[in-house]
Tab-separated table of C-alpha atoms in Angstrom:
chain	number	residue	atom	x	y	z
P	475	UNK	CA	60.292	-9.992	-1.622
P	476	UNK	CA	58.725	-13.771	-2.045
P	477	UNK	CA	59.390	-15.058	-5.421
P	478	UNK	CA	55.971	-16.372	-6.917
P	479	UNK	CA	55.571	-20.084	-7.217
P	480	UNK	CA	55.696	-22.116	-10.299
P	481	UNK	CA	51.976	-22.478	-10.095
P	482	UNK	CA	51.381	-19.015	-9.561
P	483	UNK	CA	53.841	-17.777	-12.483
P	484	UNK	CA	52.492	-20.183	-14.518
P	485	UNK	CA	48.717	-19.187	-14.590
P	486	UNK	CA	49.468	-15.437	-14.387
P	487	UNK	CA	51.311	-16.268	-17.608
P	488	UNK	CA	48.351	-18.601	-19.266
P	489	UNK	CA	45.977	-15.565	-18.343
P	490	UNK	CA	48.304	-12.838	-19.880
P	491	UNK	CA	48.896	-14.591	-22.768
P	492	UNK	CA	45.028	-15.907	-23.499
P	493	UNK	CA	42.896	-14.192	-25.663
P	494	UNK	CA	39.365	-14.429	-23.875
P	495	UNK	CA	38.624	-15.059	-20.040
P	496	UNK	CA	39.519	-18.242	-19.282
P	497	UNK	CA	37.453	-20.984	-16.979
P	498	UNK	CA	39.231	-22.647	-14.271
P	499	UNK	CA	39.234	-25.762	-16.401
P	500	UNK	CA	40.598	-23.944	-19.281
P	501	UNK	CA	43.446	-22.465	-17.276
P	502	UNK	CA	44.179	-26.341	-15.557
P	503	UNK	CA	43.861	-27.750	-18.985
P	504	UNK	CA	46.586	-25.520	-20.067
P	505	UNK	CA	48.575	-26.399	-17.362
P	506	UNK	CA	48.385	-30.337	-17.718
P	507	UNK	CA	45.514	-30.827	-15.429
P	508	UNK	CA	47.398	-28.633	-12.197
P	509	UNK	CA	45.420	-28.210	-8.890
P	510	UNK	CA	44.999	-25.627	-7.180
P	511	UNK	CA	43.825	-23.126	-9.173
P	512	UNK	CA	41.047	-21.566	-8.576
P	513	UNK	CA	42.925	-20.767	-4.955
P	514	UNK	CA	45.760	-19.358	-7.373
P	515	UNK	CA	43.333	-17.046	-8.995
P	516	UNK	CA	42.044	-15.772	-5.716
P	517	UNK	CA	45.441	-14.830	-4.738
P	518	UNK	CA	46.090	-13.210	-8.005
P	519	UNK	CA	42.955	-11.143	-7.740
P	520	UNK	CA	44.138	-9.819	-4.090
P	521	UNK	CA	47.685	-9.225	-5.288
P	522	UNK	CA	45.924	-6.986	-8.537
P	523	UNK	CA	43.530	-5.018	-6.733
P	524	UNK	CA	44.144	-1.462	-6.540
P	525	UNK	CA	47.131	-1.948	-9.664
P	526	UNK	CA	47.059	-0.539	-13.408
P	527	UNK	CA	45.212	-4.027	-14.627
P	528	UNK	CA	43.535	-6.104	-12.282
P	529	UNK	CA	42.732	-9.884	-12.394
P	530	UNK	CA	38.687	-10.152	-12.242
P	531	UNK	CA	36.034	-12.632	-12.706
P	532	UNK	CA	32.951	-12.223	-15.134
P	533	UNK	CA	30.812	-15.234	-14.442
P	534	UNK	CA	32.948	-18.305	-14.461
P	535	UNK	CA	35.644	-16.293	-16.659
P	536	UNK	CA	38.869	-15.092	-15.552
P	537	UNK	CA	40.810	-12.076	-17.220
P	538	UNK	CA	43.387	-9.290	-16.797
P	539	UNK	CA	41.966	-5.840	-17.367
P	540	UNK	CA	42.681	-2.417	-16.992
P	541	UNK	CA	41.728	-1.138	-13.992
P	542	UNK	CA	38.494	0.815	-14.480
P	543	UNK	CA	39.875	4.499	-13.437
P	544	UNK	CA	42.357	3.988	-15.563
P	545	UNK	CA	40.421	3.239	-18.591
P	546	UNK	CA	40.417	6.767	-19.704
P	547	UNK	CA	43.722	6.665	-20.412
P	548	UNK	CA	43.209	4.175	-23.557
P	549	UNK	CA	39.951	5.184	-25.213
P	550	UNK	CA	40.187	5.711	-28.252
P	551	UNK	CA	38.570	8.351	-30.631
P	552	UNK	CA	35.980	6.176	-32.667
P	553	UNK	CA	32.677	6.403	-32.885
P	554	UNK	CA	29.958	3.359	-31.684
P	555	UNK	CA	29.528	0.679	-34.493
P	556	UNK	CA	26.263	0.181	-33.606
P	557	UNK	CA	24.167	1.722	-30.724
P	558	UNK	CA	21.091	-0.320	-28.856
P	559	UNK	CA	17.773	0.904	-29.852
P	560	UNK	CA	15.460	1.339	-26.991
P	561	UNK	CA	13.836	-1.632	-28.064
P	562	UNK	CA	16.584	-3.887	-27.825
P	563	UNK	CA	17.954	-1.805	-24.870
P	564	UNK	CA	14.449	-3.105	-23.264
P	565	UNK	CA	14.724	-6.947	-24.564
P	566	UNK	CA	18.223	-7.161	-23.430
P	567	UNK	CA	16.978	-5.538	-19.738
P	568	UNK	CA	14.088	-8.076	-19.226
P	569	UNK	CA	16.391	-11.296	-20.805
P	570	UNK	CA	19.029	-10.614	-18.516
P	571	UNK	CA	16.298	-9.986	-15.313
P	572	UNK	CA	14.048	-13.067	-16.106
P	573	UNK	CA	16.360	-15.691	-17.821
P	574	UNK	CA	15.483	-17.650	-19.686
P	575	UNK	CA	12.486	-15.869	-21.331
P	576	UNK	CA	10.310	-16.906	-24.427
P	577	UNK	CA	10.066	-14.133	-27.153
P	578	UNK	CA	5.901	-13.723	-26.113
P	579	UNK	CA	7.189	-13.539	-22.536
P	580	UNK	CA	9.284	-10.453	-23.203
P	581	UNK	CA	6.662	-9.265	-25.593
P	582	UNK	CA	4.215	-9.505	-22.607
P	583	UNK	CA	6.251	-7.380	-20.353
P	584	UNK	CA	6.932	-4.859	-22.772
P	585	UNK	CA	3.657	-4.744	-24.040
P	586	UNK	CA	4.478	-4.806	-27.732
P	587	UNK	CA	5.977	-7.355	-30.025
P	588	UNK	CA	9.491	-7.078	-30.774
P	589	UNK	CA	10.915	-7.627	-34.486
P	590	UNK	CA	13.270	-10.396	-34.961
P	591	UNK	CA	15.547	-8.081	-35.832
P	592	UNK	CA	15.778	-7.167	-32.357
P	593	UNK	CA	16.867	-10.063	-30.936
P	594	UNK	CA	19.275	-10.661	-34.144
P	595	UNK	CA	21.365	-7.850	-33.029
P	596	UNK	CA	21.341	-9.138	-29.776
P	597	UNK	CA	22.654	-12.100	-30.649
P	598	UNK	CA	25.219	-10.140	-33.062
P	599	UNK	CA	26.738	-8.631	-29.935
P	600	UNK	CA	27.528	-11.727	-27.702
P	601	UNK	CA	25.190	-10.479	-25.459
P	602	UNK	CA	22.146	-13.536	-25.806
P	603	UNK	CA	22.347	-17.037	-26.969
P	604	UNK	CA	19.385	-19.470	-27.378
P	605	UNK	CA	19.045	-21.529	-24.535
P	606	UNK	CA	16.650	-24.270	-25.039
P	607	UNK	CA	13.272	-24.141	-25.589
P	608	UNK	CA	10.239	-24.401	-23.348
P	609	UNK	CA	8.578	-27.350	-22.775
P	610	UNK	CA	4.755	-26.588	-23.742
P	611	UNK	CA	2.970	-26.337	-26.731
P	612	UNK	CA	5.177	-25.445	-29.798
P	613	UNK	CA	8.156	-25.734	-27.313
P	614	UNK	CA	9.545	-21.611	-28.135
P	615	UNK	CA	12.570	-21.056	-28.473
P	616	UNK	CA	14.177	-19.345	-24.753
P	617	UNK	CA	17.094	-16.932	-24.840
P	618	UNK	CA	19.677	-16.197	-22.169
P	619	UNK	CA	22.169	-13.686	-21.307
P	620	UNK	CA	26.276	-14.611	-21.860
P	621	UNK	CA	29.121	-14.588	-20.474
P	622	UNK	CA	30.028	-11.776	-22.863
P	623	UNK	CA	27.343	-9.742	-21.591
P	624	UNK	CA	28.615	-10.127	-18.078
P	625	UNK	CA	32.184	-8.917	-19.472
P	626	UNK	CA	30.644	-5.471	-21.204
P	627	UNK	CA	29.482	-4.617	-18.201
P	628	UNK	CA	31.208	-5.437	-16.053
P	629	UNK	CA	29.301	-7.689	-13.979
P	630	UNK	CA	30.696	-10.985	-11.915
P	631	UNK	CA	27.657	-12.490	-12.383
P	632	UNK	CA	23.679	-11.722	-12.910
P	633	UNK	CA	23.391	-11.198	-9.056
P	634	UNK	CA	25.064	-7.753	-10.064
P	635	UNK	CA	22.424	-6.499	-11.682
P	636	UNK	CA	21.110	-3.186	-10.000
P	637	UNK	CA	18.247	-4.057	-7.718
P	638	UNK	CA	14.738	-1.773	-7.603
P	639	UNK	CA	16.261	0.032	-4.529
P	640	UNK	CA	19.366	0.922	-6.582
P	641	UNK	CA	17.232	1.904	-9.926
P	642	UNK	CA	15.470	4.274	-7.491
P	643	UNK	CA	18.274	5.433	-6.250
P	644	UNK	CA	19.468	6.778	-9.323
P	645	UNK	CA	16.367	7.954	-10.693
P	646	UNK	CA	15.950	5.430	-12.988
P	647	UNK	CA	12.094	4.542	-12.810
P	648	UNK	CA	9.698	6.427	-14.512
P	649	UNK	CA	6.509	7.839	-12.542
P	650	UNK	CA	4.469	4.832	-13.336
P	651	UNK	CA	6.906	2.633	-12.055
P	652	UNK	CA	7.035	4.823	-8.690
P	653	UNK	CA	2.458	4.683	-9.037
P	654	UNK	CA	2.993	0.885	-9.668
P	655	UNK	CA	5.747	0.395	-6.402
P	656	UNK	CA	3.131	2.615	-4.704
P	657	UNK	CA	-0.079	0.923	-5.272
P	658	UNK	CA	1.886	-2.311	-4.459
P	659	UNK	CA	1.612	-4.045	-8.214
P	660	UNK	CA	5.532	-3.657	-8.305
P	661	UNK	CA	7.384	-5.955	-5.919
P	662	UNK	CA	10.830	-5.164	-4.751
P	663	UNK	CA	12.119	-8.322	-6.171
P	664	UNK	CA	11.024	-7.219	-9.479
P	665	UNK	CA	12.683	-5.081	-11.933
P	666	UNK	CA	9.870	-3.714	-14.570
P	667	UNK	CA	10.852	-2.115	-18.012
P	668	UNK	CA	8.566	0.432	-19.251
P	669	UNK	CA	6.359	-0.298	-22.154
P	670	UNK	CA	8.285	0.626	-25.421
P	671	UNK	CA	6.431	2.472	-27.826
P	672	UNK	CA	5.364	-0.097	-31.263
P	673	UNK	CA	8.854	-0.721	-33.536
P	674	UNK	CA	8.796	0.195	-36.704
């Protein structure tokens, strides 16, 4: 069997031993400045596939987990802390389709306004940070999706979102989604949420 080299040992080891995913710079930083290794990684993810953990990437973030059929095996027996409401499941849908978005332009897809306490829990969760703001009149405020959202769902990056074939596919749009798609106001680039009913 090929012993690992230095390099190799040596970012495996940075990677077990961090607490979060790691950047490529992080990793190199820990390493005094080392080359090489983003190619390292790669290798690493290829030796890790099909094992007990597995070495993947969640945007630029690197990170040891366990592999997903395996997960099972370590759930625990707690309840939720705190569960989306279908408002915020709907905010958090059309941020992460149509970063960066304004808080009117997510009220103007769903077709109600949201309550700040909305995107507070949102922000709560690691799942959207403010990114900006827009630069017209009264320059408002634009939120984005994180790399913690990518992680708690497992998603390399936003280009792993499900698609409008693969929403279809699993029965996912509602009948005036399907009359929309139909009557051709729904492209198949586009990912519409339904209209929320008014928050309390």
């Amino acid at each position: 069997m090929k012993r690992a080299d230095e390099l190799t040992r040596a970012v495996e080891a940075v990677l077990f031993a961090a607490t979060e995913p790691l950047t490529v710079d992080a990793i190199a930083t820990h390493l005094n400045g080392a080359t090489g290794v983003r190619a390292v990684l790669e290798e690493l993810a290829a030796d890790y596939a099909g094992r007990g953990i597995e070495l993947v990437r969640r945007g630029e973030r690197w990170q040891f987990q366990t592999a997903a059929d395996m997960a099972h095996l370590l759930r625990r027996d707690r309840d939720e802390a705190r569960k989306l409401s279908r408002a915020g499941i709907e905010t958090l849908a059309i941020i992460a389709y149509h970063e960066p978005a304004t808080r009117a332009e997510i009220e103007a897809i769903r077709g109600v306004q949201i309550s700040k306490g909305t995107l507070d829990v949102l922000m709560e969760a690691g799942w959207i940070r403010p990114a900006g703001r827009r630069e017209v009149p009264g320059r408002p405020l634009l939120y984005a999706t994180t790399p913690e959202f990518l992680l708690h769902f497992g998603l390399a990056s936003r280009r792993d979102l499900p698609g409008i074939d693969d929403l279809r596919a699993a029965g996912l749009l509602d009948p005036i989604d399907l009359a929309m798609e139909h009557a051709g106001m729904l492209d198949d680039d586009d990912v519409e949420v339904e209209n929320g009913d008014e928050e309390a």
